[in-house]
Coordinates of C-alpha atoms and ligand atoms in Angstrom, one line a residue:
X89 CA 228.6 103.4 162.5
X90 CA 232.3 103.2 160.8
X91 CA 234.8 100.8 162.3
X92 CA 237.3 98.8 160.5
X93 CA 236.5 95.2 161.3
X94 CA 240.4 94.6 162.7
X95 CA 240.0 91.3 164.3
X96 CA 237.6 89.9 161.8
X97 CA 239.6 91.8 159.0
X98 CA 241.9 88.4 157.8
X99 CA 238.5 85.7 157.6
X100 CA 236.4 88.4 156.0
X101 CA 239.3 89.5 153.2
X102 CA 239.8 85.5 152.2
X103 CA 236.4 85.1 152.1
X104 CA 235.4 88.3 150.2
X105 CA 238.3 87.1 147.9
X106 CA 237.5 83.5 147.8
X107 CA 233.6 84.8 146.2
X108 CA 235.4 87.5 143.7
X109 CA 237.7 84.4 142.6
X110 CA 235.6 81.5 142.6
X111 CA 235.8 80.7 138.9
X112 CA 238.5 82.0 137.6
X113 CA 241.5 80.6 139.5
X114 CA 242.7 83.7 141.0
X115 CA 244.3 82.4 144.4
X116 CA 245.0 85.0 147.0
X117 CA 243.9 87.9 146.1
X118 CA 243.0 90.4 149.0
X119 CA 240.1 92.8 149.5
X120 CA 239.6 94.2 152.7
X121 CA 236.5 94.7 153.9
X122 CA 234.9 97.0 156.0
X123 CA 231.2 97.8 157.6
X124 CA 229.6 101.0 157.3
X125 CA 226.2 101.1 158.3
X126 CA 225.5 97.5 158.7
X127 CA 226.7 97.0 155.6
X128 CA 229.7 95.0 154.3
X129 CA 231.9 97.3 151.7
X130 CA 235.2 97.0 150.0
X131 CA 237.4 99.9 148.3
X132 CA 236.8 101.0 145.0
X133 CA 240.7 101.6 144.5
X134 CA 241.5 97.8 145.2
X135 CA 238.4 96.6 143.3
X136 CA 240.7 98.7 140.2
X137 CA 243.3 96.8 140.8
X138 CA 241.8 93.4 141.5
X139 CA 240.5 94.0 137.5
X140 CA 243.2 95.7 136.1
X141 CA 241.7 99.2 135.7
X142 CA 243.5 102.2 136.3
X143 CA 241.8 104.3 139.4
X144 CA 241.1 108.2 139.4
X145 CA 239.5 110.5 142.2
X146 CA 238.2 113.8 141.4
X147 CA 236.6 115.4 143.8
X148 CA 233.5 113.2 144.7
X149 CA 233.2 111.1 141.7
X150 CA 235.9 108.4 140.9
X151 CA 236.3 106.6 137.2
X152 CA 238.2 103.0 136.7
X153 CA 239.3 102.5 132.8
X154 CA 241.2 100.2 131.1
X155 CA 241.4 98.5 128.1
X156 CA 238.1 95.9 128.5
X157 CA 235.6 98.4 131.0
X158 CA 235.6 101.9 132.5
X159 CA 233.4 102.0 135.5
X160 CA 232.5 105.7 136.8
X161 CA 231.2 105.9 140.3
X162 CA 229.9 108.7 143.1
X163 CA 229.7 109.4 146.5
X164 CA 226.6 108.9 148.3
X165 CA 225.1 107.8 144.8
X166 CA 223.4 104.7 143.7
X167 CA 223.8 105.6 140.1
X168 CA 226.8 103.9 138.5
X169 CA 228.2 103.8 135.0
X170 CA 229.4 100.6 133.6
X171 CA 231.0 100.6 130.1
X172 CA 228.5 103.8 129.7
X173 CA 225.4 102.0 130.4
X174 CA 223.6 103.6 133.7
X175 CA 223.6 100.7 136.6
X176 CA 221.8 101.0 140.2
X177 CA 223.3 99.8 142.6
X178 CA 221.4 98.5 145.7
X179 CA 223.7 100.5 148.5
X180 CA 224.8 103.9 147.4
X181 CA 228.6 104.5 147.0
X182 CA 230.1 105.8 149.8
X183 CA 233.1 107.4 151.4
X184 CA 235.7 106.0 153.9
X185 CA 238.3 107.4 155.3
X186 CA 238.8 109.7 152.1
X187 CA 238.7 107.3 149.6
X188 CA 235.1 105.6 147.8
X189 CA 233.7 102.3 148.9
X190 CA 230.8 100.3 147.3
X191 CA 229.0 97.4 148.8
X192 CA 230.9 93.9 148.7
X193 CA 227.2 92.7 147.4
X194 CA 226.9 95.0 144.5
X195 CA 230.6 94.4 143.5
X196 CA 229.6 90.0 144.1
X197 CA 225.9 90.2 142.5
X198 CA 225.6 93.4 139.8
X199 CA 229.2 94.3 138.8
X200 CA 231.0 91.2 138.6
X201 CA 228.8 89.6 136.4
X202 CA 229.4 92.3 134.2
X203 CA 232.6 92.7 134.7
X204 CA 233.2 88.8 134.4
X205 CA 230.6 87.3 132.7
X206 CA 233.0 83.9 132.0
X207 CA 232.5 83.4 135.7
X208 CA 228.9 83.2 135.6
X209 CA 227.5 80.0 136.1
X210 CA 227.7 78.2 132.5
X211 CA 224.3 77.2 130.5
X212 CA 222.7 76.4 127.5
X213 CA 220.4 79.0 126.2
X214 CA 217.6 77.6 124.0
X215 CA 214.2 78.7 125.3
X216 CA 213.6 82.1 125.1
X217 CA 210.0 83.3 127.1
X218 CA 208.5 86.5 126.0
X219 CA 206.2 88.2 128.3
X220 CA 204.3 91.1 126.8
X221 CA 202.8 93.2 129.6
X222 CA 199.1 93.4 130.4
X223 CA 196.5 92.0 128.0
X224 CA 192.7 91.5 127.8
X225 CA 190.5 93.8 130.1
X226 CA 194.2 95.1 131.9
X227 CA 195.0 97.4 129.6
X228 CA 197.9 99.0 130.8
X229 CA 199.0 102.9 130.5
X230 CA 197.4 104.6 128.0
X231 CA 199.7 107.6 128.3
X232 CA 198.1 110.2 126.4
X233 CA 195.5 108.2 124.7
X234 CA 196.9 107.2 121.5
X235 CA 198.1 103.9 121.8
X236 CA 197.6 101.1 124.6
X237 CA 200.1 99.4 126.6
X238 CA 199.1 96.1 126.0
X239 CA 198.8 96.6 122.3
X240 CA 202.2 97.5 121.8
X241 CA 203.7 95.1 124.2
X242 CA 202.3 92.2 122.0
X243 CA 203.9 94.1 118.7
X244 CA 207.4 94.2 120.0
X245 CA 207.1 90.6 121.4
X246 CA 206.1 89.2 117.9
X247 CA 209.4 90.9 116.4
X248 CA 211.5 89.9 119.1
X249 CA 209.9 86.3 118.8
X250 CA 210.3 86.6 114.8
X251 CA 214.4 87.7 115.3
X252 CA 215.1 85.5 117.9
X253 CA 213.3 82.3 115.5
X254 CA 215.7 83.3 113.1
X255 CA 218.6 83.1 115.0
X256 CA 217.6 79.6 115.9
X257 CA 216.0 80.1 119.6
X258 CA 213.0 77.8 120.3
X259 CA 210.6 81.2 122.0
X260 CA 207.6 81.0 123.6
X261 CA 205.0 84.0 124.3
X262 CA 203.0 84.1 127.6
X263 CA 200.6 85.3 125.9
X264 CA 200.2 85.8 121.8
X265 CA 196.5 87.4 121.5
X266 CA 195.3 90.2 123.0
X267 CA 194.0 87.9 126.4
X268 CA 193.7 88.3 130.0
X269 CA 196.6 86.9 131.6
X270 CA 196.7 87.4 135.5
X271 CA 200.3 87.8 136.4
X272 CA 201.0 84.3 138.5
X273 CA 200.1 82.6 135.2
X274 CA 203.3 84.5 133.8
X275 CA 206.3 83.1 135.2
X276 CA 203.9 79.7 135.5
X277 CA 204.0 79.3 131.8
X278 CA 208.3 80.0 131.7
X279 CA 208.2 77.3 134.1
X280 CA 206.0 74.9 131.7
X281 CA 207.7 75.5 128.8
X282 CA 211.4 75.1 130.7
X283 CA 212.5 78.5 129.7
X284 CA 216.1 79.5 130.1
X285 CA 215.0 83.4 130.0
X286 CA 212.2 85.1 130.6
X287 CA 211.8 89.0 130.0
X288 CA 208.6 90.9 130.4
X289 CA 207.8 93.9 128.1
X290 CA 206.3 96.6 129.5
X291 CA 205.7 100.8 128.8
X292 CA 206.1 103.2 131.0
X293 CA 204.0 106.5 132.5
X294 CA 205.0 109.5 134.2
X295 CA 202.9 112.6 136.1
X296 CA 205.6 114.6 134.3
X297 CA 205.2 114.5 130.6
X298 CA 209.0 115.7 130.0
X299 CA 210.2 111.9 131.7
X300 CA 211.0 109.4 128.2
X301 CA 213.8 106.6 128.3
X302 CA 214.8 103.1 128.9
X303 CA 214.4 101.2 132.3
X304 CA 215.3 97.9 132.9
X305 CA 214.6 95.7 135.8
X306 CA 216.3 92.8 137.8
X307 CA 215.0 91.4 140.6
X308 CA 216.0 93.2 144.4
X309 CA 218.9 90.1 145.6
X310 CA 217.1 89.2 149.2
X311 CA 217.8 91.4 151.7
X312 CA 217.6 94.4 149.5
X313 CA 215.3 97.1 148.7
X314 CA 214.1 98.1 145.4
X315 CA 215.4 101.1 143.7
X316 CA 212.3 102.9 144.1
X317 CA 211.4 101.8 147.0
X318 CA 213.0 101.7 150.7
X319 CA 211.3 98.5 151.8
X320 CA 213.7 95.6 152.2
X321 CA 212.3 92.4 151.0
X322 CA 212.3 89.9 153.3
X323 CA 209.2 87.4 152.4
X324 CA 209.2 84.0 153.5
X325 CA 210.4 82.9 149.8
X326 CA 213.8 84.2 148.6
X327 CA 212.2 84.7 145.2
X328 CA 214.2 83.5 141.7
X329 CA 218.0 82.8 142.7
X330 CA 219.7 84.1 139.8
X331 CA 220.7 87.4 140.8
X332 CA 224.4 87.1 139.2
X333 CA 222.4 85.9 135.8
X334 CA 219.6 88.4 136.2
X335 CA 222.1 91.0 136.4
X336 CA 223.7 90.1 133.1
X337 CA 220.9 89.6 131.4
X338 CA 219.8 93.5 132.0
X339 CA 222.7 94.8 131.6
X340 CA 222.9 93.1 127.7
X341 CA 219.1 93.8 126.8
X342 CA 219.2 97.5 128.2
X343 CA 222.5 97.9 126.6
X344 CA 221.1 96.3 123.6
X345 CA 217.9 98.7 123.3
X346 CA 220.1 102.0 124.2
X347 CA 222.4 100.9 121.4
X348 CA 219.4 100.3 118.6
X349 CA 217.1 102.8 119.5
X350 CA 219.0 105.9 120.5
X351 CA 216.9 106.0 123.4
X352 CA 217.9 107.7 127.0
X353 CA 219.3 105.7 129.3
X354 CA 217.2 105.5 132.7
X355 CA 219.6 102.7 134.0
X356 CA 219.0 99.4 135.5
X357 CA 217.5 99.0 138.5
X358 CA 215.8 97.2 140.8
X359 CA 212.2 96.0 141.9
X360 CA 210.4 93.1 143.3
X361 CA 208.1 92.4 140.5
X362 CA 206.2 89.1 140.9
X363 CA 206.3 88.4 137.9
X364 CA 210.5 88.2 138.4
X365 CA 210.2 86.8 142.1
X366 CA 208.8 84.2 141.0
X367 CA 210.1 82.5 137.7
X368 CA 212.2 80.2 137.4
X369 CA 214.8 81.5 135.2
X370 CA 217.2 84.2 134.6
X371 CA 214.7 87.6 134.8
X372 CA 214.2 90.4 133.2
X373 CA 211.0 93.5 133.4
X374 CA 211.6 95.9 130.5
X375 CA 210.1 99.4 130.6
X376 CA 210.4 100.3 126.7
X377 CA 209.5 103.7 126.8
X378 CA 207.1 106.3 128.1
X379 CA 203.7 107.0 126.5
X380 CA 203.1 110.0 128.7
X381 CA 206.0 111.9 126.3
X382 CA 204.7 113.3 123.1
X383 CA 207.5 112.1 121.0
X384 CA 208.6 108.9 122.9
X385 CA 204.6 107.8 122.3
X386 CA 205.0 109.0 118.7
X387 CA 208.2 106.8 118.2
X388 CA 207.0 104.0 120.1
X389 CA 203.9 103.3 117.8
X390 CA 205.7 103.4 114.9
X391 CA 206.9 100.3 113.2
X392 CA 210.6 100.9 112.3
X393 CA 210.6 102.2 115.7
X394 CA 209.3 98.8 117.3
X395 CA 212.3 97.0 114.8
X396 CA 214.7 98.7 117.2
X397 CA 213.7 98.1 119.9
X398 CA 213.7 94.6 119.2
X399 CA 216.6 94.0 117.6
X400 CA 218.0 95.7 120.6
X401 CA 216.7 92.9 122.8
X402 CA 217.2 90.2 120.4
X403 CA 220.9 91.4 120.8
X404 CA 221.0 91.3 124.2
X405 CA 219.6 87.9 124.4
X406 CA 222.6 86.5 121.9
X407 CA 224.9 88.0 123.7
X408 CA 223.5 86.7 126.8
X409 CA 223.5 83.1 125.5
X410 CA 227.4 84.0 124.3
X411 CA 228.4 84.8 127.9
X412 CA 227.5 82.1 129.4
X413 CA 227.9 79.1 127.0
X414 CA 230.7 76.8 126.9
X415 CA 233.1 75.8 129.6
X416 CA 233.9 78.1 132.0
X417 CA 237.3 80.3 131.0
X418 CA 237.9 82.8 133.8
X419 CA 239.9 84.8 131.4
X420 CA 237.6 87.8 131.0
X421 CA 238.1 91.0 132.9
X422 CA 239.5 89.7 135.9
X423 CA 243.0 90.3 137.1
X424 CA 245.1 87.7 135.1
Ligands
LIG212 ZN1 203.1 97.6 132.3

């Protein structure tokens, strides 16, 4: 189904406008909506202009740059590059009427937090809660039998812990020995200890021992499906209600480990992890790597290798706590 939403068109553009604008003062600004597929959209060529990005189509794909970001996004694709980091978006891009459109609720929950992060809601980030995955009898992957998930979860958490100490963050571990943690007791224990970010640390497996690289999950926003996954959640709890936060949160630790370990970029995406359903903080699920790939597994149980990745998410955190500390400015990204 493609129809212009005429009659509705002026609410729906104010309101659309009135979420994009919330914080930073912007009176006015229009960006017409319209549904495709039971799903509310807006055009990629006014979203340029609404942040002062040049817009470019070439045949299928279309790129946004200016000075601050350079977004690069494709038809009929979920996959999106923001400021070369590889983002999902929960509806794929899509045509309309010759020109690309992207869901108004990837632009309102994923991009313009990145996009804008002095419009995210503002907070003081203290508490830092480390997850590492597994523990105990659960053992995690194994990969190809050299190393154990849980194992090197718990190694990376201490560094990370160790950085982040340093850097004056108070940072709790859900678990600091190699114990059996069931996975409601996680984000029970961020809760406890009043985290203001929680991140769980995992390693990732493939059938296909050529798959290696970085994935980082934020919770599905409700109503959504997960990226690997078609099912829309819809439980009777809306799960954590940070998406905006969640969403910059991944996008500065992934960026962060891409940037300190060289490692390919898989993206962020999307699941419905309990573990991020239900804490009570900004969220994050990091897959670190794959031990199913001879020389990810090789990297990944090496020391100096495990100092990179940390320092990658220690970085992410920092800039995390950056971006949304103080009062409110409005002034970044956004059209002036
Ligand atoms: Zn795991």
């Amino acid at each position: 189904m493609q129809r212009v939403r005429r009659l509705l068109f002026p609410f729906l553009a104010v309101v659309v406008a009135v979420l994009l604008c919330a914080s930073d003062g912007v009176a006015g600004y229009r960006v017409r909506v319209v549904s495709y597929q039971g799903v509310n959209y807006l055009f990629v060529k006014e979203l340029a202009d609404y942040y002062g990005l040049g817009f470019r189509m070439s045949g299928d794909s279309c790129a946004l740059r200016g000075k601050a970001h350079s977004i690069s996004f494709e038809k009929d694709k979920r996959e999106v590059t923001v400021d070369g980091v590889l983002v999902n978006l929960s509806h794929p891009a899509a045509y309309w009427q010759g020109t690309l459109i992207v869901s108004e609720r990837d632009v309102r929950l994923l991009l313009d937090p990145i996009l804008r992060p002095a419009a995210l809601p503002r907070a003081s980030v203290r508490t830092i809660v480390l997850d590492p995955g597994h523990g105990g009898k659960d053992q995690g992957t194994n990969g190809r039998g050299r190393y154990l998930e849980k194992d090197l979860c718990l190694r990376v958490a201490r560094k990370t812990a160790s950085i982040l100490r340093q850097q004056g963050f108070v940072v709790y571990l859900t678990r600091s020995l190699d114990s059996t943690l069931e996975l409601e007791q996680r984000p029970a224990i961020a809760a406890r200890v009043r985290g203001d970010l929680y991140v769980s640390l995992h390693m990732n497996t493939a059938g296909n021992a050529a798959v290696k690289g970085i994935e980082t999950f934020l919770l599905a926003p409700y109503g959504t499906s997960s990226t690997y996954d078609s099912k829309v959640w819809k439980g009777a709890r809306r799960g954590n209600q940070f998406d905006k936060c969640n969403a910059r949160l991944a996008f500065n630790l992934h960026g962060g480990m891409v940037a300190a370990t060289g490692g390919e970029d898989r993206g962020v995406k999307h699941a419905n992890f309990l573990v991020l359903r239900d804490v009570s903080c900004p969220a994050v699920l990091v897959e670190m790597g794959f031990l199913s790939n001879a020389s990810e597994e090789r990297q990944l149980g090496t020391s100096a290798y495990q100092d990179k990745v940390a320092r990658g998410l220690a970085a992410g955190v920092v800039t995390y706590a950056k971006d949304v500390a103080g009062p409110a400015a409005g002034k970044a990204g956004g059209k002036k």
